[in-house]
Short mmCIF file of C-alpha atoms in Angstrom, two decimals:
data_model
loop_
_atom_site.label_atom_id
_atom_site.label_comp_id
_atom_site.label_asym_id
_atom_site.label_seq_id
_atom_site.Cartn_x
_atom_site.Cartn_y
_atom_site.Cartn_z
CA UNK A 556 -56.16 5.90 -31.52
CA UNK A 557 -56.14 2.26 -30.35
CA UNK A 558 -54.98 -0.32 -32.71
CA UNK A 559 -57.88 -2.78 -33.19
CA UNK A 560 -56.88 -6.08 -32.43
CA UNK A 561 -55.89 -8.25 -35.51
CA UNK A 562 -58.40 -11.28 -37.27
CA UNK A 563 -55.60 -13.04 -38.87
CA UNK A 564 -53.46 -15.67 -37.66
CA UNK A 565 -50.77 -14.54 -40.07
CA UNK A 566 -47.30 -14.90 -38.06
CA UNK A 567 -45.55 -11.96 -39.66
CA UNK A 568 -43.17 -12.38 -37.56
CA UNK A 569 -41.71 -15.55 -38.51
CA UNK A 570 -42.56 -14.28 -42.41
CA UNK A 571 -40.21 -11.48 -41.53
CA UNK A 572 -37.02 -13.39 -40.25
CA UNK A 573 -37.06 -15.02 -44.15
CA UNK A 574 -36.09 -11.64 -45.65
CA UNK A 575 -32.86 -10.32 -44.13
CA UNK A 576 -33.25 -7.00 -45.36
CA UNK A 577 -36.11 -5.84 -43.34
CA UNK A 578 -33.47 -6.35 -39.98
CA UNK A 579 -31.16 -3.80 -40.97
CA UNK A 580 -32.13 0.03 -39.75
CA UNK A 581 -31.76 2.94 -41.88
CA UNK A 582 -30.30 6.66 -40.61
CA UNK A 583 -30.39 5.09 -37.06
CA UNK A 584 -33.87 3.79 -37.43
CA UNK A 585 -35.09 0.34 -37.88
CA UNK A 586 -36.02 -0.05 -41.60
CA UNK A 587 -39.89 0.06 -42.48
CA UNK A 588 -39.83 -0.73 -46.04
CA UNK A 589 -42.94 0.13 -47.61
CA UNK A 590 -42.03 0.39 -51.26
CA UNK A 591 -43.15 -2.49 -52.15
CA UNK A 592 -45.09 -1.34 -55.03
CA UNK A 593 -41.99 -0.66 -56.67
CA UNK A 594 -40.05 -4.01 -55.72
CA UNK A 595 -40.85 -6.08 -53.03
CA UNK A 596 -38.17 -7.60 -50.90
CA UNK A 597 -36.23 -10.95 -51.52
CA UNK A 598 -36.23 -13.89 -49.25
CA UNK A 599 -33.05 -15.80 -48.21
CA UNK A 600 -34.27 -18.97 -49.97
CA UNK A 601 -34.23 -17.08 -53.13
CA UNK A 602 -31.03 -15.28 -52.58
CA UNK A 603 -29.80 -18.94 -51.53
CA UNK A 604 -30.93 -20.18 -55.43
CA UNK A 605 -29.61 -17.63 -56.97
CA UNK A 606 -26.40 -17.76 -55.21
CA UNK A 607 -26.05 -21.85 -55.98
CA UNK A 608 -26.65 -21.63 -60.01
CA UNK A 609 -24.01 -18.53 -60.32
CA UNK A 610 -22.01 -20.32 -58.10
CA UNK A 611 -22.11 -24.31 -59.06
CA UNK A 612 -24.44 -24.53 -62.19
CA UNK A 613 -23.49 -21.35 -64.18
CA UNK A 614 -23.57 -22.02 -68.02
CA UNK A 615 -25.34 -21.26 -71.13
CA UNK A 616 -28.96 -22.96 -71.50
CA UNK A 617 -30.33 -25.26 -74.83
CA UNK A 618 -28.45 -26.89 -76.79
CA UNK A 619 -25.29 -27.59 -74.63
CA UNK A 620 -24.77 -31.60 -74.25
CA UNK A 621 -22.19 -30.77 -71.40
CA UNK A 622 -23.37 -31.44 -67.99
CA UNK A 623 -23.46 -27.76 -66.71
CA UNK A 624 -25.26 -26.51 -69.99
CA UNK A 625 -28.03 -29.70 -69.37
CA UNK A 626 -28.46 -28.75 -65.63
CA UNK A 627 -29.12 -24.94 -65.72
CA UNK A 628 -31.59 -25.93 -68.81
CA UNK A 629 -33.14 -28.07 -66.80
CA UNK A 630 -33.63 -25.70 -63.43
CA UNK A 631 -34.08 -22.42 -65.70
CA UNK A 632 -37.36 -24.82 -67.68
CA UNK A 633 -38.63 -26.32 -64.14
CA UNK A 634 -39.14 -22.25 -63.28
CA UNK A 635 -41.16 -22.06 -66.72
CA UNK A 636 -43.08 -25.31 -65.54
CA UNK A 637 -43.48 -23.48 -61.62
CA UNK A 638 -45.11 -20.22 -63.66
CA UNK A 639 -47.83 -22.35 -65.52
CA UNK A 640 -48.67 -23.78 -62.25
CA UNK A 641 -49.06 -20.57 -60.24
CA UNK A 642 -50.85 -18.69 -62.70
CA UNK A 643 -52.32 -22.35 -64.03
CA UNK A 644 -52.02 -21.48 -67.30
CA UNK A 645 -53.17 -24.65 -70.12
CA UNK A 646 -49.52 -25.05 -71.74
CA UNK A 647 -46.26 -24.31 -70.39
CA UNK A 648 -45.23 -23.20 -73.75
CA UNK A 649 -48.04 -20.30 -73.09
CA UNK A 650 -45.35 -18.95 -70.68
CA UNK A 651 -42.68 -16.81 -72.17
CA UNK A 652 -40.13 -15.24 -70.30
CA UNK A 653 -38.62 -11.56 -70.38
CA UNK A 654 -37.00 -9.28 -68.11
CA UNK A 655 -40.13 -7.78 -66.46
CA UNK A 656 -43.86 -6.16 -67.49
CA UNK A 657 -42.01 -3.55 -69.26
CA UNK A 658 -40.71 -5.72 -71.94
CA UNK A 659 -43.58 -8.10 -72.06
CA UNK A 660 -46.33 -5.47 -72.52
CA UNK A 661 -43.69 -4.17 -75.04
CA UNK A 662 -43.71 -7.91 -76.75
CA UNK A 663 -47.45 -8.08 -76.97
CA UNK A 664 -47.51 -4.67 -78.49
CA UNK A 665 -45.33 -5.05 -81.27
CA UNK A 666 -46.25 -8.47 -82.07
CA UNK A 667 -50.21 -8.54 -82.11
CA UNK A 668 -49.80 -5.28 -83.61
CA UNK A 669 -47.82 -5.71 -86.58
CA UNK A 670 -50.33 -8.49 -87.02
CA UNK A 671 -53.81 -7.84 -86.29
CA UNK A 672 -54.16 -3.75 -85.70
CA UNK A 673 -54.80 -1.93 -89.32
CA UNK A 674 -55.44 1.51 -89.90
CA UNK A 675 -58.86 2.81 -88.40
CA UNK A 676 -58.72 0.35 -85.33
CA UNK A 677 -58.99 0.77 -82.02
CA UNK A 678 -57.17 -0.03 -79.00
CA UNK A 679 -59.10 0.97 -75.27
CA UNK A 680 -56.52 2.12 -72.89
CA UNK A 681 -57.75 2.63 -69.10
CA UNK A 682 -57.01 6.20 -67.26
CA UNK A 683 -55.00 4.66 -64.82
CA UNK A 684 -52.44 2.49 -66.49
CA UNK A 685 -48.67 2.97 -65.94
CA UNK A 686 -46.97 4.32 -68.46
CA UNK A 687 -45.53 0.89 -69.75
CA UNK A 688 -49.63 0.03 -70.78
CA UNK A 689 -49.51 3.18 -72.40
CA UNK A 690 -47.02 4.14 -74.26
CA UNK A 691 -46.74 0.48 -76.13
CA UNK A 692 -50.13 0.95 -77.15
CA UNK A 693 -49.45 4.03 -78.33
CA UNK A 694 -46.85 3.45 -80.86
CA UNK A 695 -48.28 0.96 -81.93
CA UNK A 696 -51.66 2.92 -83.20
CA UNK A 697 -49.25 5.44 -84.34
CA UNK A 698 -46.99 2.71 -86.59
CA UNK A 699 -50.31 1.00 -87.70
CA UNK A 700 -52.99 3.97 -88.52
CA UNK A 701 -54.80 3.16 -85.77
CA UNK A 702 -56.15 5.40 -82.30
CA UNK A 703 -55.73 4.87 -78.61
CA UNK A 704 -59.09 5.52 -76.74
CA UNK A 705 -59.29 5.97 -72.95
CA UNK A 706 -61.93 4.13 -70.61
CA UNK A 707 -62.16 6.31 -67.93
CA UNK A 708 -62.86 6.73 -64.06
CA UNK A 709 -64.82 7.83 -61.80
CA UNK A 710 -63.42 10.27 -58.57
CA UNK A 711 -62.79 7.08 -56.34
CA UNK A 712 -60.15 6.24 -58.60
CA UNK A 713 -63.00 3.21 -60.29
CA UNK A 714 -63.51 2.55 -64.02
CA UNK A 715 -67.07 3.39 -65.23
CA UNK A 716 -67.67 0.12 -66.81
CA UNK A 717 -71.08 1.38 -68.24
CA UNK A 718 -68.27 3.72 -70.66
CA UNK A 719 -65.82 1.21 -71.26
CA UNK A 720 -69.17 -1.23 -73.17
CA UNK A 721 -70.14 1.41 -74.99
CA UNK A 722 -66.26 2.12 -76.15
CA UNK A 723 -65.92 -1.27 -77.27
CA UNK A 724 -67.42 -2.03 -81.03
CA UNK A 725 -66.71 -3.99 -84.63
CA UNK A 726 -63.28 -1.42 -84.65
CA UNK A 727 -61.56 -2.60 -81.11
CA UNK A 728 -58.91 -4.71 -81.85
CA UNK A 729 -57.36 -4.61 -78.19
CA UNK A 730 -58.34 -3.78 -74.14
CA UNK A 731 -55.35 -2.68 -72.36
CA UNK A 732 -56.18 -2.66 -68.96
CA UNK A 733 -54.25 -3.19 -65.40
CA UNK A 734 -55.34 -5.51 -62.99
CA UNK A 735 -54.59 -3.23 -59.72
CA UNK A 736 -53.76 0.11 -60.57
CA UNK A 737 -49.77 0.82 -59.28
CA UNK A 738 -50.88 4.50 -58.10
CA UNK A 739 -54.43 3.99 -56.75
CA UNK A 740 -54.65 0.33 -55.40
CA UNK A 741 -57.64 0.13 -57.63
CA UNK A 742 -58.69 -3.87 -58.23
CA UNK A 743 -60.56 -3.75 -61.37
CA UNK A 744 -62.89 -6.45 -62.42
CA UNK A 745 -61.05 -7.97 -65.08
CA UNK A 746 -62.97 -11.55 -65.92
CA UNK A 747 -65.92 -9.43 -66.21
CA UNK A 748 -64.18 -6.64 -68.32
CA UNK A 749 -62.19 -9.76 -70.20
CA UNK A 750 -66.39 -11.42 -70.54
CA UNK A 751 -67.43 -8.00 -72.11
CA UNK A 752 -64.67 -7.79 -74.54
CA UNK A 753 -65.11 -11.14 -75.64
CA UNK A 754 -68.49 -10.64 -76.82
CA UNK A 755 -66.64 -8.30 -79.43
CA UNK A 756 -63.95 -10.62 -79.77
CA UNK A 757 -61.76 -8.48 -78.95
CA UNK A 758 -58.95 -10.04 -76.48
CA UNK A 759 -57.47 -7.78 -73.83
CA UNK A 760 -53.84 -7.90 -72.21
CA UNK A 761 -53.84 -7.86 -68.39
CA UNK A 762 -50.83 -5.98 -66.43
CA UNK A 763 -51.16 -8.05 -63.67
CA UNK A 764 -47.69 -6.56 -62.15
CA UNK A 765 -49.77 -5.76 -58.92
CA UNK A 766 -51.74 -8.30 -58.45
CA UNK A 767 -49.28 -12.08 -58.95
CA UNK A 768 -47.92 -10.72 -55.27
CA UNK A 769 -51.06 -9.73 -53.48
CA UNK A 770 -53.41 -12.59 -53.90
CA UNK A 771 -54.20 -16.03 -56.11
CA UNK A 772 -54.94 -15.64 -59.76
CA UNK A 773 -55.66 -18.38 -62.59
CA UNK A 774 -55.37 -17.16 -66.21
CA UNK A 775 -58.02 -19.60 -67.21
CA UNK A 776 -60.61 -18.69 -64.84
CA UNK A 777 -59.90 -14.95 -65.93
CA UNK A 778 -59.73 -16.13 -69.53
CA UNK A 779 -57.08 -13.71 -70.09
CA UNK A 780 -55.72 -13.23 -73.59
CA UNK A 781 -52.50 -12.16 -72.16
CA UNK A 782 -51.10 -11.42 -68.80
CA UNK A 783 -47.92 -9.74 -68.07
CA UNK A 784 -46.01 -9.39 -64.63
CA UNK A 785 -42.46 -9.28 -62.73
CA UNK A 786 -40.66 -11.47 -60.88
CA UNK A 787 -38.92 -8.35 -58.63
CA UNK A 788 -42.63 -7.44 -56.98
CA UNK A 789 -43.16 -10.95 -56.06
CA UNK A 790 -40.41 -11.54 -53.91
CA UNK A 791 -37.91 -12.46 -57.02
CA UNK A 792 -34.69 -10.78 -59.08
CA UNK A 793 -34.73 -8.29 -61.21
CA UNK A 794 -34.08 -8.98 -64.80
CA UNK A 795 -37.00 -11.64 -64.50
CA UNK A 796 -40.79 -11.57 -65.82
CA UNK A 797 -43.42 -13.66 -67.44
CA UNK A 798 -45.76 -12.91 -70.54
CA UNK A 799 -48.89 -15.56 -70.86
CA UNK A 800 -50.58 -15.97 -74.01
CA UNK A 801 -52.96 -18.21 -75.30
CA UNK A 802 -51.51 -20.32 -77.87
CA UNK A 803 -53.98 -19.14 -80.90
CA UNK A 804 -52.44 -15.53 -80.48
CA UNK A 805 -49.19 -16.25 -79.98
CA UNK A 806 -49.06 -18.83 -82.55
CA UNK A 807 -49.87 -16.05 -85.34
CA UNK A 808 -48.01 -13.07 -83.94
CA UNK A 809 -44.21 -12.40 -85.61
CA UNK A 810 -41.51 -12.76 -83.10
CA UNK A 811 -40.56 -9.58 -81.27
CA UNK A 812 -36.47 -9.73 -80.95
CA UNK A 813 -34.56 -12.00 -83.61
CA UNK A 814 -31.10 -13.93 -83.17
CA UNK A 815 -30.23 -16.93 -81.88
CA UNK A 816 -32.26 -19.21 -80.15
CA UNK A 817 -35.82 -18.35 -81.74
CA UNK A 818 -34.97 -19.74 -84.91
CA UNK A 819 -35.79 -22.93 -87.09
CA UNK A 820 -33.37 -22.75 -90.09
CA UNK A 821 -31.62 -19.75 -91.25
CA UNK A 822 -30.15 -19.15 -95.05
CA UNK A 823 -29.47 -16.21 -96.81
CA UNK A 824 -32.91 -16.76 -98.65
CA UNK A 825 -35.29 -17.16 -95.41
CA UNK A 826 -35.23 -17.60 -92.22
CA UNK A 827 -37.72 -19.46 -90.27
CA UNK A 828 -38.72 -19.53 -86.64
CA UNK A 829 -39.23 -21.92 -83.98
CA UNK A 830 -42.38 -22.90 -82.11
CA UNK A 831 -43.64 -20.69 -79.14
CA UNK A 832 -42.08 -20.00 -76.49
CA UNK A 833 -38.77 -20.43 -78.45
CA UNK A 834 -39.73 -17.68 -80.97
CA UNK A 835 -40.16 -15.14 -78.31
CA UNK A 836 -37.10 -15.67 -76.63
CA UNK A 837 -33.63 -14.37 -78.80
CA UNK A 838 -30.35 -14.26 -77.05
CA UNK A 839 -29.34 -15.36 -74.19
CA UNK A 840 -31.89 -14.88 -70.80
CA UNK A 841 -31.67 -13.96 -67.71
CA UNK A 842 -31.15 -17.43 -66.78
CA UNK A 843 -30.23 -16.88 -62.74
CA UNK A 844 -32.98 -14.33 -62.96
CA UNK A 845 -35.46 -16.84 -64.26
CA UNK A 846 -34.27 -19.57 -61.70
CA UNK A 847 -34.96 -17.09 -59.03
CA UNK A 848 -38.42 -16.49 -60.21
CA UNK A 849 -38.87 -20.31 -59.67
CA UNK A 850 -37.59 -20.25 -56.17
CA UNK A 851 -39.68 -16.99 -55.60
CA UNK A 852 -42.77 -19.27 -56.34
CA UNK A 853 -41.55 -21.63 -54.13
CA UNK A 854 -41.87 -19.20 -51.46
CA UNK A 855 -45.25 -18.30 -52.21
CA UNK A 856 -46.48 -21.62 -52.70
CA UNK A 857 -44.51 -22.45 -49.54
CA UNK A 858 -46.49 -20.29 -47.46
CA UNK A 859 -50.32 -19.82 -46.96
CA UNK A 860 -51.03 -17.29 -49.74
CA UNK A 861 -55.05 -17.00 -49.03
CA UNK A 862 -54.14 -16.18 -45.37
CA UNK A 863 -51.14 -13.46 -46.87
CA UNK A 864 -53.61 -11.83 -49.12
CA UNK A 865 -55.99 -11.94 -46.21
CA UNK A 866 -53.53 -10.17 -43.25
CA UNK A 867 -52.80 -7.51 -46.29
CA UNK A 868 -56.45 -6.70 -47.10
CA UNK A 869 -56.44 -6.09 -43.16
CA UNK A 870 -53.22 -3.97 -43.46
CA UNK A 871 -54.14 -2.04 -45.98
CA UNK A 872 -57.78 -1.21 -43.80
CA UNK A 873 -55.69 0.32 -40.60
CA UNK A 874 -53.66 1.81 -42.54
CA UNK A 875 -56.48 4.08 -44.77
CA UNK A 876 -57.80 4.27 -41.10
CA UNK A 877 -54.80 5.75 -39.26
CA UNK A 878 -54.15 8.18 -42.35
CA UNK A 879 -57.84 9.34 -42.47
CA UNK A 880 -57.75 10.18 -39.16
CA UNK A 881 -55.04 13.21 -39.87
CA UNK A 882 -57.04 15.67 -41.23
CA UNK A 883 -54.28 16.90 -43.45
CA UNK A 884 -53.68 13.97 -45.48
CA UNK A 885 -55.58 13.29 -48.28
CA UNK A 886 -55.86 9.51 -49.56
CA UNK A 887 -55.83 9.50 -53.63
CA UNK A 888 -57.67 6.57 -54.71
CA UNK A 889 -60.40 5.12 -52.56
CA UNK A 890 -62.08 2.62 -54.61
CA UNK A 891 -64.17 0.11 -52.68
CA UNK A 892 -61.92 -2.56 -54.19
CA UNK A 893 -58.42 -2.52 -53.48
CA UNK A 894 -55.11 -3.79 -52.82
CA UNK A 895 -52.16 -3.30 -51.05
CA UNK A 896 -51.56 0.60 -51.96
CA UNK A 897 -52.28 3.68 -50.18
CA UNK A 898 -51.70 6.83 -51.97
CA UNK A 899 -51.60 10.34 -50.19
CA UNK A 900 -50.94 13.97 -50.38
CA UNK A 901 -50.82 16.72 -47.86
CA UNK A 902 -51.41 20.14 -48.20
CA UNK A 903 -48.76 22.38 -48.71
CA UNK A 904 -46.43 19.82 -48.68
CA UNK A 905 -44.37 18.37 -51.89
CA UNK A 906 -44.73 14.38 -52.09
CA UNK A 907 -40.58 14.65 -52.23
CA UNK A 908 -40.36 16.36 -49.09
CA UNK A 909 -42.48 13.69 -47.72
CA UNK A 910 -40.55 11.35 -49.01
CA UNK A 911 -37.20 12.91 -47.65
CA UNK A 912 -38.56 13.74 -43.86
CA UNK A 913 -39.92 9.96 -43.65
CA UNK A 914 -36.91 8.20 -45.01
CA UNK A 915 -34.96 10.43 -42.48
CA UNK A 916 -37.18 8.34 -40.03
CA UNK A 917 -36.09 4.95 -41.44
CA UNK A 918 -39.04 4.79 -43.59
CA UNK A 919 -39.53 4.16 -47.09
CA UNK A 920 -42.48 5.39 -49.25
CA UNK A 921 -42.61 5.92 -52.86
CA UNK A 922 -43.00 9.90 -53.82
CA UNK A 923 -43.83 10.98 -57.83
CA UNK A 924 -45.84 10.31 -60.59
CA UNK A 925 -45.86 6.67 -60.00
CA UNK A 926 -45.24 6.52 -63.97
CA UNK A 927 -49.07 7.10 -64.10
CA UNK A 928 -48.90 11.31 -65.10
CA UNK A 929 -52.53 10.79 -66.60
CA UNK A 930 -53.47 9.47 -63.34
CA UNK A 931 -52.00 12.15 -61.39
CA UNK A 932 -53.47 14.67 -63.98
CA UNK A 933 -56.91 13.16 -62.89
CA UNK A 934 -56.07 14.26 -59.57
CA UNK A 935 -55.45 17.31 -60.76
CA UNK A 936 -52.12 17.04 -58.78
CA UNK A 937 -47.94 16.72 -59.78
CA UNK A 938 -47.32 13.39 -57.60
CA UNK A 939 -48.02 11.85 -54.79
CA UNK A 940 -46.36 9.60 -51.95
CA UNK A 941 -47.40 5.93 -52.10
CA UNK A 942 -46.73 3.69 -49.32
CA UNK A 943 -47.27 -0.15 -50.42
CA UNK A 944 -47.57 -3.07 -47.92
CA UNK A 945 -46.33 -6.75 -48.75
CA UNK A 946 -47.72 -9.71 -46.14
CA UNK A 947 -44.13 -9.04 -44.60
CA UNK A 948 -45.00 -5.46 -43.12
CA UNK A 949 -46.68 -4.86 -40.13
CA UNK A 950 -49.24 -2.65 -37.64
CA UNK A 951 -46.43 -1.28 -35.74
CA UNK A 952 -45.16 -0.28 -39.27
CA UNK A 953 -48.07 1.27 -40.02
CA UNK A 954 -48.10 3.14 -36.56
CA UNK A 955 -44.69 4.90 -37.19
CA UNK A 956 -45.89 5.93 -40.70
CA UNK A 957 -48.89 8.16 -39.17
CA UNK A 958 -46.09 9.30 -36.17
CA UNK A 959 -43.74 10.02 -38.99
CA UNK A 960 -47.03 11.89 -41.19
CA UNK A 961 -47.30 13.92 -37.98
CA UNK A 962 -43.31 14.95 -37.68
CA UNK A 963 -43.70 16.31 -41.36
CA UNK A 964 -46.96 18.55 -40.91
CA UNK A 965 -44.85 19.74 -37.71
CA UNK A 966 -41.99 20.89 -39.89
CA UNK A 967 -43.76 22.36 -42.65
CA UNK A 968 -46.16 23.72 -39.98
#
């Protein structure tokens, strides 16, 4: 089939020569990395960052009047002030930092829960969360009395947003719902999911892990109660992650991790905690992790973002179109909104030999569950292989993952 000529100006390959992984090959093969759904690649101006506080500014952040302790506090809160920007949330102090969604879907759990979920609530859970917007959510209607109900989907991998109004009522105390679906690709209409909710005052928490690297988003134009994501799928460390809140939430919630550093006074008698983000934020953090988030803004903000999300969109097209034109593979997930993920089984074949037989061929797909078994249940099948495109990946890419498709229906033929 004849690749169709390109409508982007996107120069991928100058993007390219910034991440010095993507030049190395892999079992004799140049590398095609298309796992980006599970981490996306690091540029060297990040690595460089990283590099220059571990080596030159290392040191413990707040409270240290030395000059190392000052600069690293100074860099690691310039990254908090680069977060409010790109997501343009209304206070910096909205901005909390942990180590990933994980953690901060964890935090918002816990926190509002303890606080405002009672027993007989409700919390509305979409089908095709990842297990870290499930499982929270779940112990925390277990701990509190209260019962997880799912808004489900249609066969396109779409939720029926007809169901999810009539789910929500006077008992709802939370929407837990993902912004792009990590198995599916599925974009969900969030500010009008986030609109409906309101009406109910009910305030939902947005894992927005797949959608911070894939295209622009503003918290306030969303009006997003909370939105979690990860530095490591947006071109940053691991170890580094971001949970907005609006201040009237946060404000009222208990802290979620106590120690040092989130604390006002402490006596045997009481203890009493600072202000946001402070209170969220015990121990010690991943301080060059949270400097590299910074620089991985940078980056972003660096380069022409509309134009990256644009050149994906168009990605993400050929590539459903060169894998619907095998008539063995089978695309999971083909909602007419998407982003950045193509998800596919073929018959007969185990995702993990998939997997195994492409990565022989220097290329690297995802193959499982995705951490999304209800998803997969949907399906009604055990996993599937996932390949995920960043703005750094490319048609030619795409062309040696249908070749490669091809090789493994040979060998299993």
């Amino acid at each position: 089939m004849a690749a169709a000529k390109p409508v982007s100006t996107w120069d991928v390959e100058k993007v390219r020569r910034d991440f010095p992984v993507l030049s190395q090959t892999v079992n004799g093969k140049p590398l095609v990395y298309l796992d980006n759904g599970a981490s996306s690649q690091v540029p060297q101006s990040v690595i460089d960052r990283t590099s220059k506080y571990l080596a030159e500014e290392h040191s413990n952040i707040h409270r240290g009047v030395h000059y190392l302790s000052q600069h690293a506090t100074t860099a690691y809160e310039a990254a908090r002030e680069k977060v409010k920007r790109f997501i343009n949330a209304p206070d910096v102090k909205e901005c909390i930092f942990v180590r990933g969604t994980t953690e901060g879907i964890n935090l918002v759990a816990h926190s509002y829960g303890r606080k405002f979920i009672n027993e007989g609530d409700e919390i509305l859970v979409s089908q095709m969360e990842h297990h870290s917007n499930i499982i929270p959510w779940q112990m925390a209607a277990e701990e509190r009395g209260a019962k997880v109900v799912v808004i489900p989907m249609n066969d396109c991998g779409e939720l029926i947003i007809d169901e999810y109004e009539n789910l929500l009522s006077e008992k709802t105390k939370m929407v837990a719902l993902t912004h792009v679906s990590n198995s599916l690709g599925t974009v969900n209409p969030v500010k009008e999911m986030i609109a409906t909710a309101h009406k109910y005052g009910v305030p939902v928490c947005v894992d927005a892990a797949q959608s911070v690297p894939h295209f622009p988003v503003d918290v306030q134009d969303l009006d997003a109660d909370f939105f979690v994501f990860s530095g490591h799928k947006m071109f940053g460390p691991t170890g580094s992650g971001v949970v907005y809140g609006k201040r009237k939430w946060l404000d009222a919630m208990p802290p979620y991790q106590t120690g040092g550093g989130m604390i006002r006074t402490v006596s045997f008698e009481k203890t009493t905690f600072a202000p946001i983000p402070d209170k969220f934020e015990a121990g010690t953090p991943a301080i060059a992790a949270g400097i590299g988030l910074g620089a991985a803004i940078d980056y972003i903000n660096a380069i022409d973002f509309e134009a990256a999300a644009s050149y994906e969109h168009e990605l993400l097209e050929y590539a459903t179109e060169r894998l619907s034109d095998i008539p063995e593979v089978k695309i999971i997930g083909t909602a007419a909104e998407k982003a950045s993920v193509l998800s596919f089984t073929i018959e007969g074949i185990h995702p993990h030999d998939i997997g195994t037989i492409l990565d022989q061929q220097g290329i690297a797909v995802r193959a499982g569950h995705h951490c999304a078994q209800p998803v997969m249940e949907f399906f009604d099948v055990p996993a599937t292989a996932r390949a995920s495109f960043a703005f750094y990946n490319t048609r030619e890419e795409v062309d040696k993952l249908a070749d490669a498709i091809q090789k493994v229906i040979e060998v299993f033929a």
